[in-house]
PDB file of C-alpha atoms in Angstrom:
ATOM      1  CA  UNK A   1     -61.644   0.666 -10.508  1.00  0.00           C
ATOM      2  CA  UNK A   2     -59.553  -2.169 -11.908  1.00  0.00           C
ATOM      3  CA  UNK A   3     -57.103  -3.705  -9.454  1.00  0.00           C
ATOM      4  CA  UNK A   4     -54.098  -5.839 -10.305  1.00  0.00           C
ATOM      5  CA  UNK A   5     -52.932  -7.899  -7.351  1.00  0.00           C
ATOM      6  CA  UNK A   6     -49.492  -9.323  -6.633  1.00  0.00           C
ATOM      7  CA  UNK A   7     -48.092 -11.020  -3.559  1.00  0.00           C
ATOM      8  CA  UNK A   8     -46.750  -8.223  -1.329  1.00  0.00           C
ATOM      9  CA  UNK A   9     -43.650 -10.208  -0.429  1.00  0.00           C
ATOM     10  CA  UNK A  10     -41.965 -13.534  -1.023  1.00  0.00           C
ATOM     11  CA  UNK A  11     -38.802 -15.108   0.310  1.00  0.00           C
ATOM     12  CA  UNK A  12     -36.667 -17.645  -1.531  1.00  0.00           C
ATOM     13  CA  UNK A  13     -33.354 -19.351  -0.806  1.00  0.00           C
ATOM     14  CA  UNK A  14     -30.416 -18.929  -3.177  1.00  0.00           C
ATOM     15  CA  UNK A  15     -30.637 -21.549  -5.912  1.00  0.00           C
ATOM     16  CA  UNK A  16     -34.310 -22.089  -5.276  1.00  0.00           C
ATOM     17  CA  UNK A  17     -37.347 -21.514  -7.439  1.00  0.00           C
ATOM     18  CA  UNK A  18     -40.126 -19.008  -6.843  1.00  0.00           C
ATOM     19  CA  UNK A  19     -43.246 -17.991  -8.753  1.00  0.00           C
ATOM     20  CA  UNK A  20     -44.729 -14.522  -8.556  1.00  0.00           C
ATOM     21  CA  UNK A  21     -48.300 -14.059  -9.744  1.00  0.00           C
ATOM     22  CA  UNK A  22     -50.395 -11.231 -11.141  1.00  0.00           C
ATOM     23  CA  UNK A  23     -54.170 -11.360 -10.837  1.00  0.00           C
ATOM     24  CA  UNK A  24     -56.883  -9.131 -12.263  1.00  0.00           C
ATOM     25  CA  UNK A  25     -59.987  -8.005 -10.401  1.00  0.00           C
ATOM     26  CA  UNK A  26     -61.928  -8.453 -13.650  1.00  0.00           C
ATOM     27  CA  UNK A  27     -61.288 -12.178 -13.915  1.00  0.00           C
ATOM     28  CA  UNK A  28     -58.801 -14.514 -15.513  1.00  0.00           C
ATOM     29  CA  UNK A  29     -55.702 -12.999 -17.079  1.00  0.00           C
ATOM     30  CA  UNK A  30     -55.192 -14.056 -20.680  1.00  0.00           C
ATOM     31  CA  UNK A  31     -52.613 -13.269 -23.321  1.00  0.00           C
ATOM     32  CA  UNK A  32     -54.926 -10.460 -24.437  1.00  0.00           C
ATOM     33  CA  UNK A  33     -53.859  -8.523 -21.350  1.00  0.00           C
ATOM     34  CA  UNK A  34     -50.300  -8.503 -22.764  1.00  0.00           C
ATOM     35  CA  UNK A  35     -48.629  -9.101 -19.390  1.00  0.00           C
ATOM     36  CA  UNK A  36     -45.288  -7.382 -18.886  1.00  0.00           C
ATOM     37  CA  UNK A  37     -42.941  -7.913 -15.955  1.00  0.00           C
ATOM     38  CA  UNK A  38     -40.416  -5.450 -14.559  1.00  0.00           C
ATOM     39  CA  UNK A  39     -37.661  -5.586 -11.960  1.00  0.00           C
ATOM     40  CA  UNK A  40     -36.788  -2.602  -9.785  1.00  0.00           C
ATOM     41  CA  UNK A  41     -33.896  -2.459  -7.354  1.00  0.00           C
ATOM     42  CA  UNK A  42     -33.684   0.220  -4.646  1.00  0.00           C
ATOM     43  CA  UNK A  43     -32.763   3.622  -6.026  1.00  0.00           C
ATOM     44  CA  UNK A  44     -32.955   2.450  -9.615  1.00  0.00           C
ATOM     45  CA  UNK A  45     -35.392   2.771 -12.482  1.00  0.00           C
ATOM     46  CA  UNK A  46     -37.438  -0.286 -13.396  1.00  0.00           C
ATOM     47  CA  UNK A  47     -36.066  -2.676 -15.980  1.00  0.00           C
ATOM     48  CA  UNK A  48     -38.187  -4.657 -18.412  1.00  0.00           C
ATOM     49  CA  UNK A  49     -37.895  -8.445 -18.104  1.00  0.00           C
ATOM     50  CA  UNK A  50     -40.830 -10.104 -19.898  1.00  0.00           C
ATOM     51  CA  UNK A  51     -43.342  -8.893 -22.479  1.00  0.00           C
ATOM     52  CA  UNK A  52     -46.521 -10.362 -23.952  1.00  0.00           C
ATOM     53  CA  UNK A  53     -46.783 -13.050 -21.263  1.00  0.00           C
ATOM     54  CA  UNK A  54     -43.628 -15.049 -21.898  1.00  0.00           C
ATOM     55  CA  UNK A  55     -41.220 -13.266 -24.230  1.00  0.00           C
ATOM     56  CA  UNK A  56     -37.803 -12.351 -22.895  1.00  0.00           C
ATOM     57  CA  UNK A  57     -35.684  -9.397 -23.857  1.00  0.00           C
ATOM     58  CA  UNK A  58     -32.128  -9.971 -25.009  1.00  0.00           C
ATOM     59  CA  UNK A  59     -30.913  -8.852 -21.590  1.00  0.00           C
ATOM     60  CA  UNK A  60     -33.268 -11.023 -19.543  1.00  0.00           C
ATOM     61  CA  UNK A  61     -31.413 -13.801 -17.710  1.00  0.00           C
ATOM     62  CA  UNK A  62     -32.479 -17.289 -18.772  1.00  0.00           C
ATOM     63  CA  UNK A  63     -33.591 -18.128 -15.223  1.00  0.00           C
ATOM     64  CA  UNK A  64     -36.582 -15.771 -15.614  1.00  0.00           C
ATOM     65  CA  UNK A  65     -39.673 -17.070 -17.392  1.00  0.00           C
ATOM     66  CA  UNK A  66     -43.215 -15.829 -17.848  1.00  0.00           C
ATOM     67  CA  UNK A  67     -46.432 -17.783 -18.232  1.00  0.00           C
ATOM     68  CA  UNK A  68     -50.151 -17.944 -17.507  1.00  0.00           C
ATOM     69  CA  UNK A  69     -50.965 -20.024 -14.451  1.00  0.00           C
ATOM     70  CA  UNK A  70     -54.374 -20.678 -12.958  1.00  0.00           C
ATOM     71  CA  UNK A  71     -55.939 -17.548 -14.460  1.00  0.00           C
ATOM     72  CA  UNK A  72     -53.035 -15.320 -13.518  1.00  0.00           C
ATOM     73  CA  UNK A  73     -49.885 -14.084 -15.175  1.00  0.00           C
ATOM     74  CA  UNK A  74     -46.835 -15.606 -13.569  1.00  0.00           C
ATOM     75  CA  UNK A  75     -43.116 -14.884 -13.363  1.00  0.00           C
ATOM     76  CA  UNK A  76     -40.934 -17.817 -12.353  1.00  0.00           C
ATOM     77  CA  UNK A  77     -37.337 -17.520 -11.246  1.00  0.00           C
ATOM     78  CA  UNK A  78     -35.414 -20.794 -11.335  1.00  0.00           C
ATOM     79  CA  UNK A  79     -32.021 -20.989  -9.677  1.00  0.00           C
ATOM     80  CA  UNK A  80     -32.435 -17.686  -7.860  1.00  0.00           C
ATOM     81  CA  UNK A  81     -29.324 -15.565  -7.425  1.00  0.00           C
ATOM     82  CA  UNK A  82     -28.662 -13.038  -4.641  1.00  0.00           C
ATOM     83  CA  UNK A  83     -28.822 -10.237  -7.211  1.00  0.00           C
ATOM     84  CA  UNK A  84     -32.438 -11.142  -7.952  1.00  0.00           C
ATOM     85  CA  UNK A  85     -33.497  -9.539  -4.682  1.00  0.00           C
ATOM     86  CA  UNK A  86     -35.710  -6.686  -5.870  1.00  0.00           C
ATOM     87  CA  UNK A  87     -39.265  -5.451  -6.303  1.00  0.00           C
ATOM     88  CA  UNK A  88     -41.128  -7.005  -9.214  1.00  0.00           C
ATOM     89  CA  UNK A  89     -44.082  -5.400 -10.967  1.00  0.00           C
ATOM     90  CA  UNK A  90     -46.507  -6.737 -13.513  1.00  0.00           C
ATOM     91  CA  UNK A  91     -48.420  -4.604 -16.002  1.00  0.00           C
ATOM     92  CA  UNK A  92     -51.694  -5.586 -17.647  1.00  0.00           C
ATOM     93  CA  UNK A  93     -53.631  -3.849 -20.413  1.00  0.00           C
ATOM     94  CA  UNK A  94     -57.390  -3.313 -20.305  1.00  0.00           C
ATOM     95  CA  UNK A  95     -59.465  -2.620 -23.387  1.00  0.00           C
ATOM     96  CA  UNK A  96     -56.236  -2.657 -25.327  1.00  0.00           C
ATOM     97  CA  UNK A  97     -55.429   0.876 -24.204  1.00  0.00           C
ATOM     98  CA  UNK A  98     -55.259   1.308 -20.429  1.00  0.00           C
ATOM     99  CA  UNK A  99     -52.267   0.012 -18.557  1.00  0.00           C
ATOM    100  CA  UNK A 100     -52.525  -0.977 -14.899  1.00  0.00           C
ATOM    101  CA  UNK A 101     -49.567  -1.978 -12.754  1.00  0.00           C
ATOM    102  CA  UNK A 102     -49.767  -4.451  -9.934  1.00  0.00           C
ATOM    103  CA  UNK A 103     -48.794  -3.333  -6.469  1.00  0.00           C
ATOM    104  CA  UNK A 104     -45.439  -5.087  -6.683  1.00  0.00           C
ATOM    105  CA  UNK A 105     -43.831  -8.090  -5.004  1.00  0.00           C
ATOM    106  CA  UNK A 106     -40.802  -7.585  -2.789  1.00  0.00           C
ATOM    107  CA  UNK A 107     -38.601 -10.617  -3.340  1.00  0.00           C
ATOM    108  CA  UNK A 108     -36.116 -11.419  -0.608  1.00  0.00           C
ATOM    109  CA  UNK A 109     -33.302 -13.890  -1.257  1.00  0.00           C
ATOM    110  CA  UNK A 110     -32.313 -15.400   2.052  1.00  0.00           C
TER     111      UNK A 110
ATOM    112  CA  UNK B   1     -25.762   4.421 -26.636  1.00  0.00           C
ATOM    113  CA  UNK B   2     -29.421   4.020 -25.757  1.00  0.00           C
ATOM    114  CA  UNK B   3     -30.668   6.780 -23.468  1.00  0.00           C
ATOM    115  CA  UNK B   4     -33.925   8.183 -22.164  1.00  0.00           C
ATOM    116  CA  UNK B   5     -33.303  11.300 -20.113  1.00  0.00           C
ATOM    117  CA  UNK B   6     -36.129  13.007 -18.271  1.00  0.00           C
ATOM    118  CA  UNK B   7     -35.984  16.635 -17.177  1.00  0.00           C
ATOM    119  CA  UNK B   8     -38.262  19.383 -15.959  1.00  0.00           C
ATOM    120  CA  UNK B   9     -39.075  18.096 -12.496  1.00  0.00           C
ATOM    121  CA  UNK B  10     -38.891  20.239  -9.400  1.00  0.00           C
ATOM    122  CA  UNK B  11     -40.847  21.861  -6.601  1.00  0.00           C
ATOM    123  CA  UNK B  12     -44.196  23.407  -7.523  1.00  0.00           C
ATOM    124  CA  UNK B  13     -47.053  24.782  -5.446  1.00  0.00           C
ATOM    125  CA  UNK B  14     -50.474  23.142  -5.437  1.00  0.00           C
ATOM    126  CA  UNK B  15     -52.440  24.339  -8.439  1.00  0.00           C
ATOM    127  CA  UNK B  16     -49.275  25.010 -10.389  1.00  0.00           C
ATOM    128  CA  UNK B  17     -47.982  23.565 -13.644  1.00  0.00           C
ATOM    129  CA  UNK B  18     -44.893  21.759 -14.887  1.00  0.00           C
ATOM    130  CA  UNK B  19     -43.755  20.435 -18.225  1.00  0.00           C
ATOM    131  CA  UNK B  20     -41.643  17.302 -18.211  1.00  0.00           C
ATOM    132  CA  UNK B  21     -39.434  16.312 -21.124  1.00  0.00           C
ATOM    133  CA  UNK B  22     -37.841  13.031 -22.129  1.00  0.00           C
ATOM    134  CA  UNK B  23     -34.964  13.165 -24.599  1.00  0.00           C
ATOM    135  CA  UNK B  24     -34.348   9.906 -26.391  1.00  0.00           C
ATOM    136  CA  UNK B  25     -31.304   8.625 -28.262  1.00  0.00           C
ATOM    137  CA  UNK B  26     -29.963   5.279 -29.421  1.00  0.00           C
ATOM    138  CA  UNK B  27     -33.132   3.872 -30.973  1.00  0.00           C
ATOM    139  CA  UNK B  28     -35.728   4.874 -33.538  1.00  0.00           C
ATOM    140  CA  UNK B  29     -37.928   7.088 -31.387  1.00  0.00           C
ATOM    141  CA  UNK B  30     -40.392   7.799 -34.186  1.00  0.00           C
ATOM    142  CA  UNK B  31     -41.272   4.095 -34.420  1.00  0.00           C
ATOM    143  CA  UNK B  32     -42.065   3.595 -30.739  1.00  0.00           C
ATOM    144  CA  UNK B  33     -45.124   4.106 -28.586  1.00  0.00           C
ATOM    145  CA  UNK B  34     -44.033   5.994 -25.469  1.00  0.00           C
ATOM    146  CA  UNK B  35     -45.354   6.034 -21.923  1.00  0.00           C
ATOM    147  CA  UNK B  36     -45.165   8.077 -18.758  1.00  0.00           C
ATOM    148  CA  UNK B  37     -45.179   6.203 -15.463  1.00  0.00           C
ATOM    149  CA  UNK B  38     -44.959   7.671 -11.982  1.00  0.00           C
ATOM    150  CA  UNK B  39     -43.937   6.387  -8.583  1.00  0.00           C
ATOM    151  CA  UNK B  40     -44.859   8.189  -5.405  1.00  0.00           C
ATOM    152  CA  UNK B  41     -42.261   8.038  -2.618  1.00  0.00           C
ATOM    153  CA  UNK B  42     -42.130   4.520  -1.191  1.00  0.00           C
ATOM    154  CA  UNK B  43     -45.003   3.364  -3.394  1.00  0.00           C
ATOM    155  CA  UNK B  44     -45.504   1.261  -6.490  1.00  0.00           C
ATOM    156  CA  UNK B  45     -45.570   2.127 -10.170  1.00  0.00           C
ATOM    157  CA  UNK B  46     -48.564   3.902 -11.700  1.00  0.00           C
ATOM    158  CA  UNK B  47     -49.169   4.106 -15.437  1.00  0.00           C
ATOM    159  CA  UNK B  48     -49.945   7.698 -16.421  1.00  0.00           C
ATOM    160  CA  UNK B  49     -50.286   7.932 -20.193  1.00  0.00           C
ATOM    161  CA  UNK B  50     -49.251   6.571 -23.562  1.00  0.00           C
ATOM    162  CA  UNK B  51     -48.849   8.089 -27.005  1.00  0.00           C
ATOM    163  CA  UNK B  52     -48.520   6.168 -30.247  1.00  0.00           C
ATOM    164  CA  UNK B  53     -45.526   6.540 -32.526  1.00  0.00           C
ATOM    165  CA  UNK B  54     -47.233   9.125 -34.732  1.00  0.00           C
ATOM    166  CA  UNK B  55     -48.993  10.853 -31.855  1.00  0.00           C
ATOM    167  CA  UNK B  56     -52.382   9.897 -33.265  1.00  0.00           C
ATOM    168  CA  UNK B  57     -53.474   7.756 -30.330  1.00  0.00           C
ATOM    169  CA  UNK B  58     -53.289   9.040 -26.773  1.00  0.00           C
ATOM    170  CA  UNK B  59     -54.521   7.374 -23.609  1.00  0.00           C
ATOM    171  CA  UNK B  60     -54.545   8.463 -19.989  1.00  0.00           C
ATOM    172  CA  UNK B  61     -55.189   6.943 -16.608  1.00  0.00           C
ATOM    173  CA  UNK B  62     -58.675   8.145 -15.740  1.00  0.00           C
ATOM    174  CA  UNK B  63     -57.741  10.301 -12.748  1.00  0.00           C
ATOM    175  CA  UNK B  64     -55.263  12.321 -14.795  1.00  0.00           C
ATOM    176  CA  UNK B  65     -57.447  13.034 -17.790  1.00  0.00           C
ATOM    177  CA  UNK B  66     -58.075  16.724 -18.236  1.00  0.00           C
ATOM    178  CA  UNK B  67     -55.143  17.829 -16.084  1.00  0.00           C
ATOM    179  CA  UNK B  68     -52.246  16.222 -17.944  1.00  0.00           C
ATOM    180  CA  UNK B  69     -51.360  16.369 -21.637  1.00  0.00           C
ATOM    181  CA  UNK B  70     -48.913  14.096 -23.432  1.00  0.00           C
ATOM    182  CA  UNK B  71     -47.180  15.022 -26.674  1.00  0.00           C
ATOM    183  CA  UNK B  72     -44.123  14.198 -28.716  1.00  0.00           C
ATOM    184  CA  UNK B  73     -41.835  15.747 -31.302  1.00  0.00           C
ATOM    185  CA  UNK B  74     -40.388  13.020 -33.479  1.00  0.00           C
ATOM    186  CA  UNK B  75     -38.067  15.496 -35.212  1.00  0.00           C
ATOM    187  CA  UNK B  76     -36.495  16.250 -31.830  1.00  0.00           C
ATOM    188  CA  UNK B  77     -36.704  12.683 -30.458  1.00  0.00           C
ATOM    189  CA  UNK B  78     -38.556  14.055 -27.471  1.00  0.00           C
ATOM    190  CA  UNK B  79     -41.571  13.193 -25.349  1.00  0.00           C
ATOM    191  CA  UNK B  80     -43.427  15.650 -23.128  1.00  0.00           C
ATOM    192  CA  UNK B  81     -45.881  15.660 -20.251  1.00  0.00           C
ATOM    193  CA  UNK B  82     -47.679  18.902 -19.456  1.00  0.00           C
ATOM    194  CA  UNK B  83     -49.093  18.764 -15.942  1.00  0.00           C
ATOM    195  CA  UNK B  84     -51.605  21.362 -14.771  1.00  0.00           C
ATOM    196  CA  UNK B  85     -53.612  21.887 -11.587  1.00  0.00           C
ATOM    197  CA  UNK B  86     -51.049  19.885  -9.662  1.00  0.00           C
ATOM    198  CA  UNK B  87     -51.981  18.354  -6.322  1.00  0.00           C
ATOM    199  CA  UNK B  88     -49.929  17.048  -3.422  1.00  0.00           C
ATOM    200  CA  UNK B  89     -50.787  13.512  -4.509  1.00  0.00           C
ATOM    201  CA  UNK B  90     -49.025  14.098  -7.833  1.00  0.00           C
ATOM    202  CA  UNK B  91     -45.723  14.131  -5.962  1.00  0.00           C
ATOM    203  CA  UNK B  92     -43.684  11.323  -7.511  1.00  0.00           C
ATOM    204  CA  UNK B  93     -40.754  10.331  -9.665  1.00  0.00           C
ATOM    205  CA  UNK B  94     -41.942  10.470 -13.256  1.00  0.00           C
ATOM    206  CA  UNK B  95     -40.404   8.007 -15.708  1.00  0.00           C
ATOM    207  CA  UNK B  96     -40.621   7.888 -19.464  1.00  0.00           C
ATOM    208  CA  UNK B  97     -40.579   4.412 -20.944  1.00  0.00           C
ATOM    209  CA  UNK B  98     -40.580   3.126 -24.482  1.00  0.00           C
ATOM    210  CA  UNK B  99     -42.380   0.259 -26.085  1.00  0.00           C
ATOM    211  CA  UNK B 100     -40.348  -1.893 -28.457  1.00  0.00           C
ATOM    212  CA  UNK B 101     -40.546  -0.828 -32.059  1.00  0.00           C
ATOM    213  CA  UNK B 102     -43.521  -2.220 -33.949  1.00  0.00           C
ATOM    214  CA  UNK B 103     -45.545  -2.985 -30.846  1.00  0.00           C
ATOM    215  CA  UNK B 104     -47.927  -1.138 -28.546  1.00  0.00           C
ATOM    216  CA  UNK B 105     -47.666  -3.499 -25.602  1.00  0.00           C
ATOM    217  CA  UNK B 106     -44.093  -4.716 -25.371  1.00  0.00           C
ATOM    218  CA  UNK B 107     -42.233  -2.423 -23.020  1.00  0.00           C
ATOM    219  CA  UNK B 108     -38.499  -2.056 -23.464  1.00  0.00           C
ATOM    220  CA  UNK B 109     -36.555   0.850 -22.062  1.00  0.00           C
ATOM    221  CA  UNK B 110     -36.890   3.237 -19.127  1.00  0.00           C
ATOM    222  CA  UNK B 111     -35.347   6.553 -18.225  1.00  0.00           C
ATOM    223  CA  UNK B 112     -33.936   7.323 -14.789  1.00  0.00           C
ATOM    224  CA  UNK B 113     -36.841   9.534 -13.803  1.00  0.00           C
ATOM    225  CA  UNK B 114     -37.387  13.114 -12.679  1.00  0.00           C
ATOM    226  CA  UNK B 115     -38.810  14.054  -9.284  1.00  0.00           C
ATOM    227  CA  UNK B 116     -41.874  16.257  -9.062  1.00  0.00           C
ATOM    228  CA  UNK B 117     -42.729  17.642  -5.637  1.00  0.00           C
ATOM    229  CA  UNK B 118     -46.019  19.448  -5.132  1.00  0.00           C
ATOM    230  CA  UNK B 119     -45.966  21.373  -1.888  1.00  0.00           C
ATOM    231  CA  UNK B 120     -46.680  24.819  -0.539  1.00  0.00           C
TER     232      UNK B 120
END
């Protein structure tokens, strides 16, 4: 059973910077896992933020960036805004066909 | 306007069946791989299944193989999920989500979800 692990919770001050990570139980995450990142606010559907490791959608705020960091996929928020408080999920692909979501990171802006 | 609208959720008894639909508008449905994702109450996201733009390639999360079937009708811009032998643990909000045109892995748009409750 493949497990994708994210930090359960993180807290950041407004204007600060925070990095969320996404690790695979099978080893280092590479671009071949096609990491995607999603934001979900309470009572809402998820929204896509980042695809294929580091690519932003047209609607993704510039303060969000994706990367590979220390064998993990990473989502960095620079200049955090109060509206960034949300749950964040990563998605990795295995064998090119099976998607597995991480357990999510609850980001608190305080 | 871009829309993905799920329907077909509801209350069903254990062992029962449901067919979910996702009606799509505002983008070229026939060019996009589509996915179903579910979220149990208070829990995280779980990938359920994907179907390629033509319907030729279908993949499922292992625990749902054999009970769930995914299909699409490109003429009707619609995606479906047939769920059989439902269990209490299948209780969740089910979302349809599209991959960006021309890609299998680059997720773009999500519907608002439909709630499936499996209970006697």
